[in-house]
CSV table of C-alpha atoms and ligand atoms in Angstrom, one decimal:
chain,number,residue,atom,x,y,z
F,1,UNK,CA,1.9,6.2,-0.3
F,2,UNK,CA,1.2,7.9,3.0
F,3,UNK,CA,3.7,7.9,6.3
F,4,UNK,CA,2.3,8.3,9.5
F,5,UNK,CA,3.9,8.5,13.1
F,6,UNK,CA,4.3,5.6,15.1
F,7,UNK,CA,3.0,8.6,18.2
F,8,UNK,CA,0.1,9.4,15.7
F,9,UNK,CA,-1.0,7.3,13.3
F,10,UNK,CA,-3.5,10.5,11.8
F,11,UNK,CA,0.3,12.6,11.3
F,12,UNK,CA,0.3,11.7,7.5
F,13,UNK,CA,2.8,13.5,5.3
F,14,UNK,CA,3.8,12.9,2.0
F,15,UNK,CA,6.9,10.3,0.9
F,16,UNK,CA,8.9,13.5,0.2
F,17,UNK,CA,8.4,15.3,3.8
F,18,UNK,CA,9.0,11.9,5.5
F,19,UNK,CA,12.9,11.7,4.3
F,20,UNK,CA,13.1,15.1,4.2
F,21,UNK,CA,11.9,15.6,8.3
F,22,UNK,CA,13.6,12.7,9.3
F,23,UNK,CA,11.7,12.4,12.1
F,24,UNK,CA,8.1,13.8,13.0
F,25,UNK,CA,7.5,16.7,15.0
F,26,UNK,CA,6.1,14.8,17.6
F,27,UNK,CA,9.4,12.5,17.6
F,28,UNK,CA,7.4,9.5,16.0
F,29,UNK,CA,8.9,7.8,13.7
F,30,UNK,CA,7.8,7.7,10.0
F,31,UNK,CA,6.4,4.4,8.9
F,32,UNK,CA,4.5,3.2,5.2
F,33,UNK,CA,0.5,3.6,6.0
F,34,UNK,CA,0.0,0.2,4.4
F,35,UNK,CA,2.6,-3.0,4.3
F,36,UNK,CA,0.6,-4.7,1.3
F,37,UNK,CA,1.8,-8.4,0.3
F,38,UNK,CA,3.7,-9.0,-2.9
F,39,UNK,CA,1.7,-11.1,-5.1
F,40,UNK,CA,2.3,-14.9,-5.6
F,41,UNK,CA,3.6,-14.3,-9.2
F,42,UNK,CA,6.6,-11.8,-7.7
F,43,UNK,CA,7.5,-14.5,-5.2
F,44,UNK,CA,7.4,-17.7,-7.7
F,45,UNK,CA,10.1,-16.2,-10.1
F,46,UNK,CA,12.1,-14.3,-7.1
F,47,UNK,CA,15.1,-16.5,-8.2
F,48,UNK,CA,15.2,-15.4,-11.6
F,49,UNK,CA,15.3,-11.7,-11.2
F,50,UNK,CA,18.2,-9.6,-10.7
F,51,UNK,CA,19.1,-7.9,-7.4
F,52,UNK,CA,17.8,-4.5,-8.8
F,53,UNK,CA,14.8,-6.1,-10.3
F,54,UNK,CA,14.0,-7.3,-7.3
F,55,UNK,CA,14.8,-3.6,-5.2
F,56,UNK,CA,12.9,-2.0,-8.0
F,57,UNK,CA,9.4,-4.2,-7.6
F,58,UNK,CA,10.0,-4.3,-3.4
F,59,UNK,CA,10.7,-0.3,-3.4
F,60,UNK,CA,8.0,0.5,-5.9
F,61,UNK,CA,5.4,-1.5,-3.2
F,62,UNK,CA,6.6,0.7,-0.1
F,63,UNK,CA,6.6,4.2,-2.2
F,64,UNK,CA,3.9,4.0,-4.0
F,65,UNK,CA,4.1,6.6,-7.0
F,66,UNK,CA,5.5,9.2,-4.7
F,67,UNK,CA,8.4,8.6,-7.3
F,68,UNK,CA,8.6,8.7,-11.1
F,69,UNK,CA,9.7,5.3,-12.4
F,70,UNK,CA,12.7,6.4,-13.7
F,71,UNK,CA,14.0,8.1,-11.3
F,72,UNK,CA,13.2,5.0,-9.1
F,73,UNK,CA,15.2,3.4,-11.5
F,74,UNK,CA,18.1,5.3,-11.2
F,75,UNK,CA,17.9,5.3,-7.6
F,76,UNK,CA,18.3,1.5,-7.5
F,77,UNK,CA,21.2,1.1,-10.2
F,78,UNK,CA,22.9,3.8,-7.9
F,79,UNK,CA,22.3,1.6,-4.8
F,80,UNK,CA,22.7,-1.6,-5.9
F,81,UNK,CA,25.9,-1.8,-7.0
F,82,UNK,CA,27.5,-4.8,-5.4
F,83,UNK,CA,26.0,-8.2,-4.1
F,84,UNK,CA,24.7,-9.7,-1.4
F,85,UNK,CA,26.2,-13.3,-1.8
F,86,UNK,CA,24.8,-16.1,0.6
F,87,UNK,CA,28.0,-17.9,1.7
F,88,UNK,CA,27.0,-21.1,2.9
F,89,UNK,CA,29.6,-21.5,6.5
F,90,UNK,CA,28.7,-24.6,7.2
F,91,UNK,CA,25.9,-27.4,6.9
F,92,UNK,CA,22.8,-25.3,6.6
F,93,UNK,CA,24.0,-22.2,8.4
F,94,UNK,CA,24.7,-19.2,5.9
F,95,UNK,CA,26.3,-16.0,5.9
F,96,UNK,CA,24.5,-13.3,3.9
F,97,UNK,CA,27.8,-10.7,3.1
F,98,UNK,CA,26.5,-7.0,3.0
F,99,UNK,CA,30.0,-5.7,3.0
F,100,UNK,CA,30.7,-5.5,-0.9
F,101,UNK,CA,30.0,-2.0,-1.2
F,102,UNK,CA,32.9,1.3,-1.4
F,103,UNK,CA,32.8,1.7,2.6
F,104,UNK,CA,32.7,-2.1,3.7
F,105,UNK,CA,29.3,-2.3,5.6
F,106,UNK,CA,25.7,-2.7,5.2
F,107,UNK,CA,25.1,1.0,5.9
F,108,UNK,CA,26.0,1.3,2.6
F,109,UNK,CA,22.6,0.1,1.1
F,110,UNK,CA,20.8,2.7,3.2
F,111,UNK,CA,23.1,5.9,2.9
F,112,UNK,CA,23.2,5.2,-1.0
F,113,UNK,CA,19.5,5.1,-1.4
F,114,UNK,CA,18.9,7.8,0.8
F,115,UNK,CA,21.2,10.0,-1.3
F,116,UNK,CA,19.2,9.0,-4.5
F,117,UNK,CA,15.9,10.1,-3.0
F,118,UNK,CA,17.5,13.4,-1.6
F,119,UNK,CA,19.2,14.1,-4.7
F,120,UNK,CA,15.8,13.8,-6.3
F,121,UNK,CA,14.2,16.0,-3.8
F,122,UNK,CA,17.0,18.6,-3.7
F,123,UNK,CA,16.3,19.0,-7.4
F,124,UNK,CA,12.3,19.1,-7.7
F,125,UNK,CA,12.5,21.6,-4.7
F,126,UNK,CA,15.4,23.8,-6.3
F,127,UNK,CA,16.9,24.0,-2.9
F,128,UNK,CA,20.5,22.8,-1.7
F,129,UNK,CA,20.4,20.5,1.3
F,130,UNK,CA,22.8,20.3,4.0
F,131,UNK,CA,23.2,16.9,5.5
F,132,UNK,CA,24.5,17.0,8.9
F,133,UNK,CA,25.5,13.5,10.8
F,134,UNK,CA,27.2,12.7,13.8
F,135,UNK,CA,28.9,9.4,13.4
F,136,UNK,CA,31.4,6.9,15.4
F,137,UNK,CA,32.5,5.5,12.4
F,138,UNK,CA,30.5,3.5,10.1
F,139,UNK,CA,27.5,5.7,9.4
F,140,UNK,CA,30.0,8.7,8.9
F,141,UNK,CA,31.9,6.6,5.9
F,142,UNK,CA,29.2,5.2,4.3
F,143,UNK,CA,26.9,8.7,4.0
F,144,UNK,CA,30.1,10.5,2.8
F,145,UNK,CA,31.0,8.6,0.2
F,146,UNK,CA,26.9,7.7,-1.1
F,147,UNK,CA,26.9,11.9,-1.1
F,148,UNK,CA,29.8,12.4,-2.5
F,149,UNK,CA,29.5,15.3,-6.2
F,150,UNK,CA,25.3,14.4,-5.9
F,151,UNK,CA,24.2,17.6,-7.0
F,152,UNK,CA,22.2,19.9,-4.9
F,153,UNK,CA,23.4,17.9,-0.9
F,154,UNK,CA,26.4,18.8,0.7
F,155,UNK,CA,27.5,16.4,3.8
F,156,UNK,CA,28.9,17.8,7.1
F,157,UNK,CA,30.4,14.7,9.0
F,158,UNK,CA,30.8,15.3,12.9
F,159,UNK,CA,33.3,13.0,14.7
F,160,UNK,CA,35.1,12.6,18.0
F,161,UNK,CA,38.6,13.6,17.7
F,162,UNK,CA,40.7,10.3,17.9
F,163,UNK,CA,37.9,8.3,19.1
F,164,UNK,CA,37.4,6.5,15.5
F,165,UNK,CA,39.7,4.3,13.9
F,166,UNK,CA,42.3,5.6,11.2
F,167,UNK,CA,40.5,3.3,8.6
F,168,UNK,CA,37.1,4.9,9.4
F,169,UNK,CA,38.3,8.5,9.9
F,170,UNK,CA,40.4,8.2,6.1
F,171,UNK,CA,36.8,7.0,5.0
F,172,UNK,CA,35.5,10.4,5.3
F,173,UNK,CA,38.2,12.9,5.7
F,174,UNK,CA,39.9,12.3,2.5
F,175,UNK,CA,37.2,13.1,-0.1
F,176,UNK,CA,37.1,16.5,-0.3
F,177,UNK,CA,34.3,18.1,-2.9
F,178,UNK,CA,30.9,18.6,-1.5
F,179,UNK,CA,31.7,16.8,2.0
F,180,UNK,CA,33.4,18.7,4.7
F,181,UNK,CA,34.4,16.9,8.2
F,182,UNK,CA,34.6,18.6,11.8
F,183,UNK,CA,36.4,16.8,13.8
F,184,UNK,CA,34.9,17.5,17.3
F,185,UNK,CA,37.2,17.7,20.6
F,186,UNK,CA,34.7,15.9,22.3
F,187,UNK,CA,32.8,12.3,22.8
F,188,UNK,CA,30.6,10.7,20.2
F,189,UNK,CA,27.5,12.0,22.5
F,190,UNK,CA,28.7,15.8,22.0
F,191,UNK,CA,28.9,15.2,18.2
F,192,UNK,CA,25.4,13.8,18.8
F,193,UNK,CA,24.3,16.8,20.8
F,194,UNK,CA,25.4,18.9,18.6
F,195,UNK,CA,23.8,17.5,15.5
F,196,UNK,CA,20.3,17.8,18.2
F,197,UNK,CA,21.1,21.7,18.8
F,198,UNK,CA,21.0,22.4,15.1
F,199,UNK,CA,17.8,21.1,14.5
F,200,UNK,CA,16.5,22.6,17.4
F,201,UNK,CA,17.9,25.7,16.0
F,202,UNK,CA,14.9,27.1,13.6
F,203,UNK,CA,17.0,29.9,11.7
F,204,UNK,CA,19.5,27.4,11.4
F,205,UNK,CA,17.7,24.6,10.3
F,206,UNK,CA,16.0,26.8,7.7
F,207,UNK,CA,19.0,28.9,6.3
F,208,UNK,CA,20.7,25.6,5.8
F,209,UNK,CA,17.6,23.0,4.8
F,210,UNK,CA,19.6,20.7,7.4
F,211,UNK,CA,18.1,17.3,6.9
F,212,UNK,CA,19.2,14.0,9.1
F,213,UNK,CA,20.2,10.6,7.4
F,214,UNK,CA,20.5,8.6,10.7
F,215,UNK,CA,18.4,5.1,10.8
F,216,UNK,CA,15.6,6.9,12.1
F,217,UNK,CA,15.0,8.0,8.2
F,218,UNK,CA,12.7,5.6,6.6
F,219,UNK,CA,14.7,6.2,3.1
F,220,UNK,CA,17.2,4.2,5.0
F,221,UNK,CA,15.2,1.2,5.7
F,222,UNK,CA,13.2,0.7,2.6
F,223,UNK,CA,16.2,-0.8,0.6
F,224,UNK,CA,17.1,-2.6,4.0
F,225,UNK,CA,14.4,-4.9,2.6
F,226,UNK,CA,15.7,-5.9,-0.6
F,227,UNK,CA,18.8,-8.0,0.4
F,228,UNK,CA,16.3,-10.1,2.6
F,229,UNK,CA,14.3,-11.4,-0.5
F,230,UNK,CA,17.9,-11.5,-2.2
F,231,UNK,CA,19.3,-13.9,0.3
F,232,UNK,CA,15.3,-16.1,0.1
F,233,UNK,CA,16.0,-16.0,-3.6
F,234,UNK,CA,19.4,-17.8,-3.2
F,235,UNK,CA,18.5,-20.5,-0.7
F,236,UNK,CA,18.5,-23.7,-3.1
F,237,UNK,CA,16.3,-26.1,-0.4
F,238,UNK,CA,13.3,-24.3,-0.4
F,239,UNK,CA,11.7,-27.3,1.3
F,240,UNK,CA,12.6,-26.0,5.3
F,241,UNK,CA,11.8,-22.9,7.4
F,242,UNK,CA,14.1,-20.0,7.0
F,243,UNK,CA,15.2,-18.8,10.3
F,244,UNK,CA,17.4,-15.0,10.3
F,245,UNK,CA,20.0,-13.6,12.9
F,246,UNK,CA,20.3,-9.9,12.8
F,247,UNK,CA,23.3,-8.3,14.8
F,248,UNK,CA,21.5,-5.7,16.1
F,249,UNK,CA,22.2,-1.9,17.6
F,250,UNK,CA,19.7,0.6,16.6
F,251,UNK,CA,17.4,-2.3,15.1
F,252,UNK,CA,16.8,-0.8,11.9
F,253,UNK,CA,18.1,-4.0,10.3
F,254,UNK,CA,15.3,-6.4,12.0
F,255,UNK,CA,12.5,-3.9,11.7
F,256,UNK,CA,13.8,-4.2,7.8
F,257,UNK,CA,13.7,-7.7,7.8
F,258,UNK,CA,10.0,-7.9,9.6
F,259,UNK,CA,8.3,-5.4,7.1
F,260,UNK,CA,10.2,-8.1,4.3
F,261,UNK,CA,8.1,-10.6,6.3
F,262,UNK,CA,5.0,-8.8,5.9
F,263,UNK,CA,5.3,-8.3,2.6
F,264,UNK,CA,5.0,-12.2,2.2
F,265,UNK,CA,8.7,-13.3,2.3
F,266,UNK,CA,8.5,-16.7,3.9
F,267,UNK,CA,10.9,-16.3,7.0
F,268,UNK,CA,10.0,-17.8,9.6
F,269,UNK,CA,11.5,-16.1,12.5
F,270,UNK,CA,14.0,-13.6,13.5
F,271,UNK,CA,17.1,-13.3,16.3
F,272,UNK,CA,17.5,-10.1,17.6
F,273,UNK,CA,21.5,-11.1,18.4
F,274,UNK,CA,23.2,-8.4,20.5
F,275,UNK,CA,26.3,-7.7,22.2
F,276,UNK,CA,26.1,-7.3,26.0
F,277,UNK,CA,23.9,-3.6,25.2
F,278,UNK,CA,20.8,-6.1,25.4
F,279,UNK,CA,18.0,-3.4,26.5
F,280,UNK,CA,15.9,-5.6,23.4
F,281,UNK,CA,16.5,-9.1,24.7
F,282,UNK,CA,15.9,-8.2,27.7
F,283,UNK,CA,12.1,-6.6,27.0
F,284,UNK,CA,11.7,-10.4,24.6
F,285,UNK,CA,12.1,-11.9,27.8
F,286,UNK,CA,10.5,-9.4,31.0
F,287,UNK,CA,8.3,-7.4,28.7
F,288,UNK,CA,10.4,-4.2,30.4
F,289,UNK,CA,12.1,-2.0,28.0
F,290,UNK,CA,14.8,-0.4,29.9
F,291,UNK,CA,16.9,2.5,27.9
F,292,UNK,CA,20.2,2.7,29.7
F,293,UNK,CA,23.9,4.3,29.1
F,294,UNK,CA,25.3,1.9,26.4
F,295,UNK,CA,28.6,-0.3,26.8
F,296,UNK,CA,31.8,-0.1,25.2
F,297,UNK,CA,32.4,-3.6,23.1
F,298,UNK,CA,34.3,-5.3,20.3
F,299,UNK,CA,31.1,-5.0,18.3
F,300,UNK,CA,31.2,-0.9,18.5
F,301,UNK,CA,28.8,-0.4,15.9
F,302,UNK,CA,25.9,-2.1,18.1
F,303,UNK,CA,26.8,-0.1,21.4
F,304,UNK,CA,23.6,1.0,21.7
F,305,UNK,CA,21.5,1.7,24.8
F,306,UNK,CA,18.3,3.2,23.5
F,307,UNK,CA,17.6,1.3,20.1
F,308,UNK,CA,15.8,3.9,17.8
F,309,UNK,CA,14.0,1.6,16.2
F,310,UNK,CA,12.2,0.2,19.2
F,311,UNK,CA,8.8,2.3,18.2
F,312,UNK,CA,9.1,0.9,14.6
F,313,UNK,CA,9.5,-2.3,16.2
F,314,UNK,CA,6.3,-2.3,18.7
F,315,UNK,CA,4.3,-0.3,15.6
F,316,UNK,CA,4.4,-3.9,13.5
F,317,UNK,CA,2.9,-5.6,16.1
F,318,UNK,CA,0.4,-3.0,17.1
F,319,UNK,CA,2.2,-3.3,20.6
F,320,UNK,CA,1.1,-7.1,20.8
F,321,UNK,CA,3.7,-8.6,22.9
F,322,UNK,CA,3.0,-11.9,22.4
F,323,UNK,CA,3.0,-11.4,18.4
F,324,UNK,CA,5.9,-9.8,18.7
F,325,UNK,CA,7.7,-12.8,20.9
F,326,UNK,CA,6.3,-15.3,18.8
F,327,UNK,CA,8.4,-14.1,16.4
F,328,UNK,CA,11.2,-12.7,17.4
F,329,UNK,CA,13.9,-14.4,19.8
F,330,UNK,CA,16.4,-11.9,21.3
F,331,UNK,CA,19.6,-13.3,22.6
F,332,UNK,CA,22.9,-11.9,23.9
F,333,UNK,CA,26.8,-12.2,23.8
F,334,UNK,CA,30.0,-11.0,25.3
F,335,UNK,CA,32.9,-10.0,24.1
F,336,UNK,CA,34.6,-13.7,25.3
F,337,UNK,CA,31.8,-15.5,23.4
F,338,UNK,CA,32.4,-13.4,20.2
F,339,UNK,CA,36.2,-13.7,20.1
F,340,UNK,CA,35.8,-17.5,20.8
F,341,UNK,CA,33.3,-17.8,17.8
F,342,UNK,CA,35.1,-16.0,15.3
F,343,UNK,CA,38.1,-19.0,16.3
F,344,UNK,CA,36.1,-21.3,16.2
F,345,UNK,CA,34.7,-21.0,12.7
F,346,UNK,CA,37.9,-19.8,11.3
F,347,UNK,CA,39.4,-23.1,12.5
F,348,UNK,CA,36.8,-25.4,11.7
F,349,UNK,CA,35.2,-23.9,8.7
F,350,UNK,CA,37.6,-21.2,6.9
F,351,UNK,CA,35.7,-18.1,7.5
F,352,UNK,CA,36.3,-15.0,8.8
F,353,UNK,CA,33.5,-13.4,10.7
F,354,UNK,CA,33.6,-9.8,11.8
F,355,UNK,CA,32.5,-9.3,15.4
F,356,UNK,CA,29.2,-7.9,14.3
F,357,UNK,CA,28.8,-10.7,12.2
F,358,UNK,CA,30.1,-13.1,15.1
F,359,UNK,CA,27.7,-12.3,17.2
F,360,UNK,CA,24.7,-12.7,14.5
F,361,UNK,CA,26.3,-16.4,14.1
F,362,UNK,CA,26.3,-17.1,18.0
F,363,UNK,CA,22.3,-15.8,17.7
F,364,UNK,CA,21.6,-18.2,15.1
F,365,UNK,CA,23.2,-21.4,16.5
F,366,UNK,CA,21.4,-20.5,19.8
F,367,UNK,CA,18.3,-21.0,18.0
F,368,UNK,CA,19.2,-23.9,15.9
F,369,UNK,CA,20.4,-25.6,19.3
F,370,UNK,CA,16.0,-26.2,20.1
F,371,UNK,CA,14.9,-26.3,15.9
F,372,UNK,CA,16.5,-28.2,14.3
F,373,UNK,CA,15.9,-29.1,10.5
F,374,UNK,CA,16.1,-25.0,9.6
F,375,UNK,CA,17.8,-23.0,7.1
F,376,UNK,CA,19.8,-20.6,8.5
F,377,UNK,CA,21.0,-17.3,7.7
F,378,UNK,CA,23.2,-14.7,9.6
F,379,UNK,CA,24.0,-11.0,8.4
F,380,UNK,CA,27.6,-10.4,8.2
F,381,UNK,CA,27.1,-6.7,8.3
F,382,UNK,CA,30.8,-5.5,8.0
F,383,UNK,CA,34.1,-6.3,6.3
F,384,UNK,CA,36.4,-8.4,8.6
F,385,UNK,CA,39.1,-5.6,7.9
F,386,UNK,CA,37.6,-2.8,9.2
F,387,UNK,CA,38.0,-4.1,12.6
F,388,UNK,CA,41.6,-5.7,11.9
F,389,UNK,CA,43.3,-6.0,14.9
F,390,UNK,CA,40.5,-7.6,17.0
F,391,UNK,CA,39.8,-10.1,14.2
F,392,UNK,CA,43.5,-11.1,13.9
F,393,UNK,CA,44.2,-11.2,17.9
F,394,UNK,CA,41.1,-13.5,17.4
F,395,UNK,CA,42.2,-16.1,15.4
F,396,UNK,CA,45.4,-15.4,15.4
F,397,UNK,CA,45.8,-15.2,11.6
F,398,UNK,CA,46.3,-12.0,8.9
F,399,UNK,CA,43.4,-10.5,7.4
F,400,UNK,CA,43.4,-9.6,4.2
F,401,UNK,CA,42.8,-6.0,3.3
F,402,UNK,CA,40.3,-5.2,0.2
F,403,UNK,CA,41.9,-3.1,-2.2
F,404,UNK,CA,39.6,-0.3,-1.7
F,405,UNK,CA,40.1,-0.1,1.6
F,406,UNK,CA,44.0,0.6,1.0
F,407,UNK,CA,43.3,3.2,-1.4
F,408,UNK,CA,41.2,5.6,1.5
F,409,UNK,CA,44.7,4.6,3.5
F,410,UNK,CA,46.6,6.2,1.0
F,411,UNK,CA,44.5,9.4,0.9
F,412,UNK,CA,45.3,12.8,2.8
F,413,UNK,CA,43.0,13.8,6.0
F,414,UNK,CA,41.2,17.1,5.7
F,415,UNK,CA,39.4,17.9,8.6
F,416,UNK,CA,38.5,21.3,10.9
F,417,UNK,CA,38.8,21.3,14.4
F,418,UNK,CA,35.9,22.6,16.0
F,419,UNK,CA,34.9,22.4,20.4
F,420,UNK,CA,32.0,21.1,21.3
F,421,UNK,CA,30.4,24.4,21.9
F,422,UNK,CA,27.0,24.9,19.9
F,423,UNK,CA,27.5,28.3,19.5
F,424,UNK,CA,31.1,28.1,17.7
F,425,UNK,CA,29.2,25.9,15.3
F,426,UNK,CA,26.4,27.8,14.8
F,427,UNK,CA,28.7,30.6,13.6
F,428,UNK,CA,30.6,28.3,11.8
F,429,UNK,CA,28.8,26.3,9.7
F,430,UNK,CA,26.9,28.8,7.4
F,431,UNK,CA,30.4,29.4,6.4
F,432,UNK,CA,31.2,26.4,5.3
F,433,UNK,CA,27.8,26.3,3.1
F,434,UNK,CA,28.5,29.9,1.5
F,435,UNK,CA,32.1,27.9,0.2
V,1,LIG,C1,25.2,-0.2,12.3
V,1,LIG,C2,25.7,-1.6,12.4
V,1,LIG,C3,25.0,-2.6,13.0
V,1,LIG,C4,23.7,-2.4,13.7
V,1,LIG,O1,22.6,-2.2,12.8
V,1,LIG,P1,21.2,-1.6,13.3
V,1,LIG,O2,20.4,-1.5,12.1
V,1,LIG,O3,21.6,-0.3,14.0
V,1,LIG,O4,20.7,-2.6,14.3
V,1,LIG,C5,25.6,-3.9,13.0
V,1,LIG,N1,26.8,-4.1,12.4
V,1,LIG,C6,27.5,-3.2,11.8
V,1,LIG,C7,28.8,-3.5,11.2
V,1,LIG,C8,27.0,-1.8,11.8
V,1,LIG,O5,27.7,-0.9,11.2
């Protein structure tokens, strides 16, 4: 399988350059030259294959045999590790829970995978790679701990000094081994910058094989796919349209949904649910795409004002708006609206949505309101604890912390202060590699 850029469809390059580049030189993004459909016989015994049976036959359609089966294989026992349980919340509406892996949110999936392919990589090439990410919390936790002793990677974590929560900053700081953490006197913009100069930075980028494992890197959408026919296999009525909500930031989570879609998954449409950072709603409904400076909100992790996965998102639909729209209906929430929903369902129905997950519910009900006589399905993209105090101010009730959480509590921060000058980190970091 080929990957082209969604700038130049004739930029081909090989499975292997596309996660290794991250991004294209001509700041495309990498997508799969051909979506093909699953065949009939996949989809009529989808409910009796495992999780991994089904990543393994979905994977093996995007990659082609870029990969050796086995180490396919491997890649998906290593990622798929934990379910993806369809919770039914009330009559017809269902939460699909992507928080059971070791860092409590979705990103987990992605980060995991992508450390199986790098590892892979890392070893066929004979040459370390240094993974460098900037993070405001969630990415940060889950690519640390999915790297964590893999053989031939090491992780440098970048992260604005007291600008995460302790939860998140234990998630990373405490693991010690082959992942190091700078903790940046700075915003999560300058950790961003940062990240940006060293890439720019040719001696650096090739003394260190720097490599990026932000949602622009394909390896992180392809097993983005798998928990959509995982939550399809579970529905038990198969007789309605399925209908999904995706809380949305960088949008690599729909555009993983739609290429599920076009791989025959019968879903019907898509939400595009976002918090009041609504630059994607907003082109659904003015055909305007309008980057702007994002918003701080109680759904942090979707404060984003120049989705990255917009180009992805216009590539499916060959920039057909009114494919696109006939699809896709984008609708947005404040932080009032969120707060209220989380009380409302934990009063009425005795669940606990996260914020994220809150505002995915408010998306879906928005839809249901005009089509009725859907299934429904939300993603609940994050563990209700890792954003404990708004959840219990919320609904006004104690959340219960998962043990694994409590054990990153109980472990000791290691981190290196560092400005926000690129040139003290250029010196710096080759440093830390020859360690
Ligand atoms: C990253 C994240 C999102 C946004 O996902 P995108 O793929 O960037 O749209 C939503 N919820 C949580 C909890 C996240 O960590």
């Amino acid at each position: 399988m080929h990957y082209y850029s969604t700038n130049n469809k004739q930029h081909k390059v090989s499975l292997g350059e596309a996660v290794l580049e991250g991004l294209a030189p001509d700041s495309g993004l990498y997508m799969p030259e051909s979506i093909q459909r699953l065949p009939k016989l996949f989809f009529d015994s989808l409910s009796e294959k495992t999780f991994q049976q089904i990543g393994f036959e979905v994977a093996k359609n995007l990659m082609g045999n870029d990969i050796p089966e086995e180490e396919l294989t491997r890649i998906i026992e290593y990622t798929i590790q934990f379910d993806a349980p369809l919770v039914e919340v009330e009559n017809d509406v269902y939460s699909l829970e992507l928080f059971h892996g070791p860092t409590l949110a979705f990103k987990d999936f992605g980060a995991r995978f992508l450390s199986g392919l790098l590892g892979y990589f890392a070893r066929l090439n004979k040459k370390d790679i240094t993974i460098l990410v900037a993070t405001s919390g969630d990415t940060g936790s889950a690519v640390a701990n999915a790297f964590l002793n893999v053989v031939g990677t090491r992780v440098i974590v970048l992260y604005p000094s007291g600008k995460v929560s302790e939860a998140q900053e234990k998630q990373f700081t405490t693991l010690g081994a082959n992942i190091t953490s700078l903790e940046v006197s700075g915003t999560f913009d300058d950790c961003q910058r940062l990240v940006k100069q060293s890439f720019l930075d040719v001696d650096l980028k090739n003394l260190l094989s720097l490599t990026s494992a932000n949602s622009i890197n394909i390896a992180r959408l392809i097993p983005q796919t798998f928990y959509y026919f995982q939550a399809c296999a579970q529905v038990k009525q198969k007789d309605k349209p399925i209908v999904i909500s995706v809380p949305s930031g960088n949008f690599g989570n729909l555009t993983a949904g739609l290429m599920s879609k076009r791989m025959g998954l019968p879903i019907e449409s898509f939400v595009a649910s976002t918090n009041v950072n609504d630059v994607v709603p907003e082109f659904l409904r003015t055909q305007i795409f309008t980057p702007r400076n994002s918003k701080q909100t109680i759904s942090n992790a979707m404060d984003v004002g120049n989705p990255s996965n917009f180009a992805r998102l216009l590539d499916l639909y060959d920039n057909d708006f009114q494919k696109l729209s006939n699809e896709i209906m984008g609708c947005r929430f404040s932080d009032d609206a969120t707060r209220a929903a989380m009380r409302k369902v934990f009063s009425n129905f005795s669940y606990t949505l996260d914020p994220h997950g809150a505002v995915g519910y408010l998306g879906l009900k928005e839809f249901l309101k005009d089509h009725a006589n859907h299934t429904g399905i939300f993603l609940e993209t994050a563990h209700p604890a890792k954003f404990i105090e708004t959840v219990e101010a919320a609904i006004n009730h104690k959340v219960e912390v998962p043990a694994r959480l409590e054990t990153f509590m109980k472990g000791e921060k290691k981190s290196i202060p560092v400005s926000s000058n690129f040139a003290e980190l250029k010196k710096l970091l080759p440093t830390l590699i020859a360690q």
